[in-house]
Amino acid sequence: AQTVTQSQPEMSVQEAETVTLSCTYDTSENNYYLFWYKQPPSRQMILVIRQEAYKQQNATENRFSVNFQKAAKSFSLKISDSQLGDTAMYFCAFILNDMRFGAGTRLTVKP
Amino acid sequence: DAGITQSPRHKVTETGTPVTLRCHQTENHRYMYWYRQDPGHGLRLIHYSYGVKDTDKGEVSDGYSVSRSKTEDFLLTLESATSSQTSVYFCAISESGRVAFFGQGTRLTVV
C-alpha cells in the first residue's frame, strides 16, 4: 500500500513571507494524483492544489505552488506571500484507487 | 460545493452499542471513502468503495464494516462501539481520482 509522510508536524511563518511544506510518498505505480488539502479550525477539508503524476509541469494556483519530483517521490507545497488566513493544518494526499494522507503539518502565520 | 452530506454530525453513544454513520452523495462519483481523524495521525482510511457492493479495507478497518447498496450511499457501521473509536469521521468522494470532495465530518464520542 502507498504511504505518505509529512516530516514537519508544525511550522510557522511571518505574514507576507514564503514557506515550504514537505511531503514524500512511496509507491511502485506510475500514474496517480497528488493533492494538498487545507483544514482550518472549522474542520472543513479544502482542496489547495492538485498534481497529476504524468505531468512534468509543476502545478500553480495563485500563491500556492508545488515542487513535484517524481523520481524522488517528493511533493512539496510552497506558499508565497503568506496570509493570516493560511493558518491551518495542511495534509498531503496520494490517490490511485484508495486515497492516503500524511499526518499533517500545522502551519501558523504570525502577524 | 460538491453534493456530499454526512449524518449524523454529532453522536454520543455507549460502549458496546452498534452505530451507523451515513454518507450520501448527489455527484454520482464512483469512489467513496471513510476516514477517521485523530490528533497526530492525520486522516486514516477505514474502508473505501469503488462501486455498488464493491468495497475494500483501508489501514484501520478492524472493528468497522461498510455497505454500499446504492451509488449515492455509503454506510459505516461500528458493530460494538469502543472508546478507542471516539474520533471525527470523514466521508469523501472521488471520480477517477482527479479530485476528491469531503463531507463536513461526524464527531463520534463513545462513553
XYZ file of N, CA and C in Angstrom, chain A residues 33 35 37 39 43 45 47 50 91 95 97-103, chain B residues 31 33 35 37 42-43 45 48 59 90 96-100 102 107:
102
model
N -2.419 10.612 -8.598
C -2.679 12.025 -8.346
C -2.181 12.374 -6.950
N -2.354 15.574 -3.955
C -3.125 16.743 -3.530
C -2.525 17.345 -2.268
N -4.367 19.443 0.852
C -5.616 19.924 1.436
C -5.294 20.802 2.632
N -6.988 22.327 6.207
C -8.068 22.139 7.164
C -7.994 23.227 8.225
N -12.732 22.603 10.545
C -12.619 21.173 10.256
C -12.935 20.827 8.796
N -12.417 20.263 4.972
C -11.268 19.913 4.135
C -11.375 20.695 2.827
N -9.547 21.758 -0.780
C -8.512 21.436 -1.750
C -7.697 22.690 -2.063
N -3.641 20.419 -6.861
C -3.516 19.027 -7.273
C -2.479 18.893 -8.377
N -2.581 18.914 4.741
C -2.402 17.487 4.519
C -2.020 17.216 3.070
N -3.577 9.674 -4.359
C -4.721 8.888 -4.838
C -4.287 8.016 -6.007
N -6.195 4.240 -6.300
C -7.575 3.794 -6.130
C -8.052 4.253 -4.757
N -7.357 3.793 -3.721
C -7.653 4.389 -2.423
C -6.906 5.716 -2.308
N -7.160 6.423 -1.246
C -6.580 7.758 -1.049
C -5.938 7.783 0.332
N -4.634 8.062 0.381
C -3.903 8.044 1.634
C -3.376 9.438 1.953
N -3.332 9.725 3.255
C -2.912 11.038 3.717
C -1.672 10.957 4.593
N -0.918 12.047 4.615
C 0.120 12.205 5.605
C -0.488 12.636 6.932
N 0.359 12.706 7.957
C -0.117 13.038 9.306
C -0.425 14.520 9.469
N -16.065 6.469 -6.536
C -15.344 6.111 -5.318
C -15.901 6.853 -4.109
N -15.157 7.002 0.316
C -14.160 6.640 1.326
C -14.677 7.016 2.720
N -12.914 7.844 6.519
C -11.692 8.101 7.262
C -12.033 8.397 8.719
N -10.186 10.749 11.844
C -9.146 11.730 12.099
C -8.903 11.849 13.582
N -3.399 12.411 11.315
C -3.981 12.827 10.054
C -5.282 12.090 9.808
N -5.565 11.824 8.540
C -6.757 11.060 8.172
C -6.318 9.645 7.822
N -7.453 5.889 6.509
C -8.501 5.247 5.721
C -9.045 4.022 6.439
N -13.035 1.749 1.785
C -13.456 2.524 0.638
C -14.257 1.643 -0.314
N -6.447 1.105 6.089
C -5.372 0.826 7.038
C -5.833 0.610 8.472
N -14.724 11.245 8.604
C -14.961 11.963 7.347
C -15.290 10.978 6.239
N -12.507 8.815 -10.475
C -11.250 8.508 -11.156
C -10.035 9.174 -10.529
N -10.152 9.639 -9.310
C -9.004 10.176 -8.603
C -8.594 11.576 -8.987
N -9.299 12.188 -9.925
C -8.864 13.520 -10.375
C -9.075 14.576 -9.308
N -10.078 14.400 -8.507
C -10.337 15.333 -7.417
C -11.176 14.616 -6.383
N -11.062 15.000 -5.146
C -11.841 14.374 -4.087
C -12.518 15.450 -3.257
N -14.955 16.289 0.276
C -15.172 15.769 1.618
C -16.500 16.227 2.197
N -18.606 13.938 14.453
C -17.884 13.742 15.712
C -18.592 12.673 16.513
